[in-house]
PDB file of C-alpha atoms in Angstrom:
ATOM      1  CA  UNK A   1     -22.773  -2.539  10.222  1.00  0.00           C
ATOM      2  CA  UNK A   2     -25.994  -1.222  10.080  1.00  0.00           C
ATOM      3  CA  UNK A   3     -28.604  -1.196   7.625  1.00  0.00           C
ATOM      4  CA  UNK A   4     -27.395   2.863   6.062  1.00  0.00           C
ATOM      5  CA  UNK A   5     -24.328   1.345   6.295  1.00  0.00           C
ATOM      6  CA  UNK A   6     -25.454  -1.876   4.093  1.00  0.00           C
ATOM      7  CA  UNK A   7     -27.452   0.896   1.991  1.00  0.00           C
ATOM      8  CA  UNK A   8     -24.244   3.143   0.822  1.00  0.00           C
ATOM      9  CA  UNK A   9     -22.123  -0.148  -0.008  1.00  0.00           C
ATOM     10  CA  UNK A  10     -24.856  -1.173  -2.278  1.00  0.00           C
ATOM     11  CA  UNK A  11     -24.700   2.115  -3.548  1.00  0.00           C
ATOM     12  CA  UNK A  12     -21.362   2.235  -3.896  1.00  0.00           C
ATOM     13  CA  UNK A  13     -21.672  -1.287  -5.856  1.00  0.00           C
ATOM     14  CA  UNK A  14     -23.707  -0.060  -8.492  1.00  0.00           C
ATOM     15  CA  UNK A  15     -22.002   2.460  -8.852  1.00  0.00           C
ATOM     16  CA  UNK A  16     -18.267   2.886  -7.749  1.00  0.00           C
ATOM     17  CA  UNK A  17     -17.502   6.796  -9.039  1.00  0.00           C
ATOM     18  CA  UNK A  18     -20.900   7.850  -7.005  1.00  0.00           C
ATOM     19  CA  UNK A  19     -19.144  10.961  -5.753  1.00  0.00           C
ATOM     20  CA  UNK A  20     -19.847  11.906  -1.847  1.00  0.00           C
ATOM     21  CA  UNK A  21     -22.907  14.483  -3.235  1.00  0.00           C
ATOM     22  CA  UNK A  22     -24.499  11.833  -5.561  1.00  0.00           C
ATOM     23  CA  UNK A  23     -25.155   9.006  -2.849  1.00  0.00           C
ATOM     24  CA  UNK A  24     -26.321  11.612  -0.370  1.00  0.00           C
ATOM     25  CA  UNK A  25     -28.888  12.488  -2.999  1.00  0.00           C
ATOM     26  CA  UNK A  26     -29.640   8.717  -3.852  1.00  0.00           C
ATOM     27  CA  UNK A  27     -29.496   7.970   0.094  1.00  0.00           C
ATOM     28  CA  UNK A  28     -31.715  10.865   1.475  1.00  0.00           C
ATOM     29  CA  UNK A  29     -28.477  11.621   3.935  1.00  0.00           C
ATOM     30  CA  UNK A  30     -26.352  14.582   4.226  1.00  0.00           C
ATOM     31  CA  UNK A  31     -22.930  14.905   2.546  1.00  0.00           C
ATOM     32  CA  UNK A  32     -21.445  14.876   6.138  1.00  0.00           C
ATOM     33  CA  UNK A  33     -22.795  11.506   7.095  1.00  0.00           C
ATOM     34  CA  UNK A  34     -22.090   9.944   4.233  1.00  0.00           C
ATOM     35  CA  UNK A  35     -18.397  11.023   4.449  1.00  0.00           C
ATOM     36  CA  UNK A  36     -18.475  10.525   8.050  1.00  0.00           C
ATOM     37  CA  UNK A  37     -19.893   6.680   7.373  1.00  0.00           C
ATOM     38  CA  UNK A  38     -17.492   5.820   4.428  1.00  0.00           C
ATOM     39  CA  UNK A  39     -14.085   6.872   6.142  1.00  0.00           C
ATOM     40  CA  UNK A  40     -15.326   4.410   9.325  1.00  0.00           C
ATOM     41  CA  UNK A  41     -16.016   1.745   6.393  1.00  0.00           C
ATOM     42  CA  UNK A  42     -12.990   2.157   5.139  1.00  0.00           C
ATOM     43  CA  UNK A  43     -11.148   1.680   8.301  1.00  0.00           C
ATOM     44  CA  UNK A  44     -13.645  -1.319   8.802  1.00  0.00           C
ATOM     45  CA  UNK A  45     -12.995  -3.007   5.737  1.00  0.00           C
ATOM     46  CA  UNK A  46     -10.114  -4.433   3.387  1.00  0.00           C
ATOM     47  CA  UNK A  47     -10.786  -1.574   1.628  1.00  0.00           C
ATOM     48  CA  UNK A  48     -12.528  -0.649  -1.848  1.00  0.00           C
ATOM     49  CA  UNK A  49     -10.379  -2.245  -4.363  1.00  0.00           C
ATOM     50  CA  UNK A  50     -11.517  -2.106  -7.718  1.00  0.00           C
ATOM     51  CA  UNK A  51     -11.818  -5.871  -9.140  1.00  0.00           C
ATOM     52  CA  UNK A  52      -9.933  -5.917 -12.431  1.00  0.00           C
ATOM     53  CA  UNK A  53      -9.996  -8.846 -14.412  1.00  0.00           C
ATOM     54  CA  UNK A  54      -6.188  -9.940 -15.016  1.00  0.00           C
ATOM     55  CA  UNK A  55      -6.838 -10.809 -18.413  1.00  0.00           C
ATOM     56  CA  UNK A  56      -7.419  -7.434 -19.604  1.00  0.00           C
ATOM     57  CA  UNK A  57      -3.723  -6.706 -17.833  1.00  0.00           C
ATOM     58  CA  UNK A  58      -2.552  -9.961 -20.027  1.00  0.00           C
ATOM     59  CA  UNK A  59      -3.017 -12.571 -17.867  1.00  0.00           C
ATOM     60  CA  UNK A  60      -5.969 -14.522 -19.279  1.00  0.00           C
ATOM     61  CA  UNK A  61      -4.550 -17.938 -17.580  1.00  0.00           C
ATOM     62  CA  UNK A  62      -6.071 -18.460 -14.206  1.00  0.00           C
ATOM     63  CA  UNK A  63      -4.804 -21.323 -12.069  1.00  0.00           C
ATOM     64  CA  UNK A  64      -5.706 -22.672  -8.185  1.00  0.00           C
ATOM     65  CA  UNK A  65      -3.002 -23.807  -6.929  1.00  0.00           C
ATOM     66  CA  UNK A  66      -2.809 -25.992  -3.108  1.00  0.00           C
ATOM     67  CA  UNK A  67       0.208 -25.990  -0.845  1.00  0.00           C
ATOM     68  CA  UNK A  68       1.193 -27.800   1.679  1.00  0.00           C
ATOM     69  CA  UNK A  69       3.634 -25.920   4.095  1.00  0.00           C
ATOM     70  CA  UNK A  70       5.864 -26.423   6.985  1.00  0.00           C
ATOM     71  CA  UNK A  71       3.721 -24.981  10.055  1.00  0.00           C
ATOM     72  CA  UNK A  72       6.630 -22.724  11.764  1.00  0.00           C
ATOM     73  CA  UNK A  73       7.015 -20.827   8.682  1.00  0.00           C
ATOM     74  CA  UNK A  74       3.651 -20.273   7.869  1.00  0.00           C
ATOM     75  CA  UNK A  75       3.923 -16.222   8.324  1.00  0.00           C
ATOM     76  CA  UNK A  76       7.360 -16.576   5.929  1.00  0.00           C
ATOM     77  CA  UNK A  77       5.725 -18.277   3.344  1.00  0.00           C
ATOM     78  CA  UNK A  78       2.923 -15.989   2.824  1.00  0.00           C
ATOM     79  CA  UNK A  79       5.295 -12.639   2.777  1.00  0.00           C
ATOM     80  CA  UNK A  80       7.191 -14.371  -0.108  1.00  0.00           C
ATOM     81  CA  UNK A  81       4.201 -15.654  -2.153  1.00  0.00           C
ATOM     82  CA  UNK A  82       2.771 -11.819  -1.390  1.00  0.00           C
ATOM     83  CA  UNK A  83       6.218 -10.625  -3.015  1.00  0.00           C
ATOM     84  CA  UNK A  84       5.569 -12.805  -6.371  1.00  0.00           C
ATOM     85  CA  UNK A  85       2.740 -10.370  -8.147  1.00  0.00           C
ATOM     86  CA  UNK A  86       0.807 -13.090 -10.081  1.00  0.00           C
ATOM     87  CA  UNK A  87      -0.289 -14.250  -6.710  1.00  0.00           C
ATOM     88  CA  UNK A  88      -3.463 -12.496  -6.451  1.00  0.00           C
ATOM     89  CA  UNK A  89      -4.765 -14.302  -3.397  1.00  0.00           C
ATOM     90  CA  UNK A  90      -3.448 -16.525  -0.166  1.00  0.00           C
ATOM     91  CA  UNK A  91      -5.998 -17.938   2.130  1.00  0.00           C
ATOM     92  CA  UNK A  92      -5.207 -20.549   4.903  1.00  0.00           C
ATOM     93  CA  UNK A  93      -7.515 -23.581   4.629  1.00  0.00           C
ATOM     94  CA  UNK A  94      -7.962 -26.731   6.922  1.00  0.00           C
ATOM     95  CA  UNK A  95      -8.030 -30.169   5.635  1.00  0.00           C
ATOM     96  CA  UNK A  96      -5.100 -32.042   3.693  1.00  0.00           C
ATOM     97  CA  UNK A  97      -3.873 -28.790   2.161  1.00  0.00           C
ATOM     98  CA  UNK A  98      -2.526 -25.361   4.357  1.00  0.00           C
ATOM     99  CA  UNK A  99      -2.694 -22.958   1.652  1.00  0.00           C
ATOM    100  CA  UNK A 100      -4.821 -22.469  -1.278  1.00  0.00           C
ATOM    101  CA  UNK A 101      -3.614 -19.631  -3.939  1.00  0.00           C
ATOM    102  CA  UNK A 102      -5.251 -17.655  -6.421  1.00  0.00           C
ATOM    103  CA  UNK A 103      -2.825 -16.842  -9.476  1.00  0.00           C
ATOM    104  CA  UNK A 104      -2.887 -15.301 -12.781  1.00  0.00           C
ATOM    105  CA  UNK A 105      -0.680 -16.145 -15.883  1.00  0.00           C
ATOM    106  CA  UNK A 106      -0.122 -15.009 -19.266  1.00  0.00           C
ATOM    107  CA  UNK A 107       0.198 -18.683 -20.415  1.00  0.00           C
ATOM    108  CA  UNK A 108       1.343 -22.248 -19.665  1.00  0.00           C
ATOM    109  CA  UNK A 109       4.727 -21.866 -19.456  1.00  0.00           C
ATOM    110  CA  UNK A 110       4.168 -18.354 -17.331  1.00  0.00           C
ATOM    111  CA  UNK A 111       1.798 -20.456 -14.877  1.00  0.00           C
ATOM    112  CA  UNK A 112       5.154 -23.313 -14.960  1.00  0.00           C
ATOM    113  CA  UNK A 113       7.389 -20.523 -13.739  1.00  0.00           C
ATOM    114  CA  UNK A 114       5.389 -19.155 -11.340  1.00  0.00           C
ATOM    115  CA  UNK A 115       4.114 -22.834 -10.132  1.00  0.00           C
ATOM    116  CA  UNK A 116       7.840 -23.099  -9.323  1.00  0.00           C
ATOM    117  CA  UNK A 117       8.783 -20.028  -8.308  1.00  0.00           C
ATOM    118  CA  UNK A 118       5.547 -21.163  -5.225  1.00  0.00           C
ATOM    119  CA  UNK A 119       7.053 -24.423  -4.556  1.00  0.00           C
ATOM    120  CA  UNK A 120      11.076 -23.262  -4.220  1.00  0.00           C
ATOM    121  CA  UNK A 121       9.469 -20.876  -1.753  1.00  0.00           C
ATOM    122  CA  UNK A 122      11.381 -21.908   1.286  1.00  0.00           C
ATOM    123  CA  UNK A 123       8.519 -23.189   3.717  1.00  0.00           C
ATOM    124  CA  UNK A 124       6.560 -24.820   0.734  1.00  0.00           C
ATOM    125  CA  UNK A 125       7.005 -28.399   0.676  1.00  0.00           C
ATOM    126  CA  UNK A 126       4.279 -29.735  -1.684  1.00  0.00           C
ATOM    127  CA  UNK A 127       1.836 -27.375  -4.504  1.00  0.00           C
ATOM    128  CA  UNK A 128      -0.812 -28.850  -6.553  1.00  0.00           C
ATOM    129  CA  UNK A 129      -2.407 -27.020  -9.729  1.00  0.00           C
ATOM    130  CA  UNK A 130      -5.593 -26.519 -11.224  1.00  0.00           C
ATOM    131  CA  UNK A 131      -6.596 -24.441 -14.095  1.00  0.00           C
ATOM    132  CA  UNK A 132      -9.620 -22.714 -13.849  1.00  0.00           C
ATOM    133  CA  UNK A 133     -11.534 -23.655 -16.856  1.00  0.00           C
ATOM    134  CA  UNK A 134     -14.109 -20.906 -16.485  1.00  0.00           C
ATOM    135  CA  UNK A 135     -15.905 -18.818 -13.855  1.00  0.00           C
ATOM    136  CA  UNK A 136     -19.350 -19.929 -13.339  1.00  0.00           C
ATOM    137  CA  UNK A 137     -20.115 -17.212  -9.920  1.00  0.00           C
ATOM    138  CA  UNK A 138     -18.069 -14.174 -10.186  1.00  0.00           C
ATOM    139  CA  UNK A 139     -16.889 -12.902  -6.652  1.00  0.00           C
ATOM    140  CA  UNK A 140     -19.590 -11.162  -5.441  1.00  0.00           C
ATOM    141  CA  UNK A 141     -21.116  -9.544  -2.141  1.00  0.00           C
ATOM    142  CA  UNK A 142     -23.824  -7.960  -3.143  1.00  0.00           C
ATOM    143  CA  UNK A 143     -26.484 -10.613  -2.238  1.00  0.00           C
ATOM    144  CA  UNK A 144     -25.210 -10.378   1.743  1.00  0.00           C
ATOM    145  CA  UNK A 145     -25.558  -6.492   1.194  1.00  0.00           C
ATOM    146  CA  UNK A 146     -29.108  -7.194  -0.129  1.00  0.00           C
ATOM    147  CA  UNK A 147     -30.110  -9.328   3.129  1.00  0.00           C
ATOM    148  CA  UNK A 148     -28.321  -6.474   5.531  1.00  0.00           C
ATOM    149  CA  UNK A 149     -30.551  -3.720   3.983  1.00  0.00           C
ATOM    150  CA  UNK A 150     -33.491  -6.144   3.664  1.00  0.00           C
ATOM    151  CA  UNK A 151     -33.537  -7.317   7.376  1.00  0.00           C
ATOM    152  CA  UNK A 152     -33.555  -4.265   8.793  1.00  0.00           C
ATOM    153  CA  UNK A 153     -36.708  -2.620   6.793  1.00  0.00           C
TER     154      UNK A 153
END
């Protein structure tokens, strides 16, 4: 990634419905390139998902949850925790723990279900829970975008 490139993703940040035309304009680049540069993005990148906040879908719960898994079925576990839709995020971690997971609940006894519906994943042999209380740094990559285009100039 370049420093254009770094240029029409901050772009793009402030303002996702920039049409093709408008961050040309913005950019001092032709339609073409900017096009041309966002399709190899987007084959690049996870893509441009919108973030939407789950609570304004009616899940205001948020929850961390921990797993520990059985190694060999690793791959298994996370296509059946990617099948259970409150489970907005798997990463694997080192340390004590093999999984952590990112889910969203419409309450307590929604987060219980879906806390159980995780550990009688077959594969899953131990989950621990956390609720997120509140989010102090919202996800964010906008300050790396800001050092790309700043290193460059």
């Amino acid at each position: 990634m370049d420093a254009t490139d770094a240029r029409l993703l901050s772009a793009l940040s402030d303002d996702p419905r920039a049409t093709m035309l408008a961050l040309a304009d913005r950019l001092g680049l032709s339609r073409n390139t900017v096009q041309s540069r966002l399709a190899r993005l987007d084959a690049r990148l996870a893509g441009f998902e919108r973030r939407i906040d789950p609570a304004a879908l009616g899940y205001p719960l948020a929850a961390q949850l921990t797993a520990t898994v059985t190694q060999q079925r690793l791959d298994e576990v996370a296509t059946a925790l990617a099948a259970i839709p409150e489970v907005l995020e798997v990463l694997g971690i080192s340390g004590a723990e093999d999984l952590f997971i990112r889910v969203a609940a419409r309450d307590a006894d929604d987060l219980y279900r879906i806390a159980g519906q995780i550990l009688a994943t077959s594969g899953v042999e131990r989950t621990e829970t956390a609720l997120v209380m509140r989010n102090l740094v919202d996800y964010r990559v906008r300050p790396l975008l800001d050092r790309a285009v700043g290193s460059v100039r």
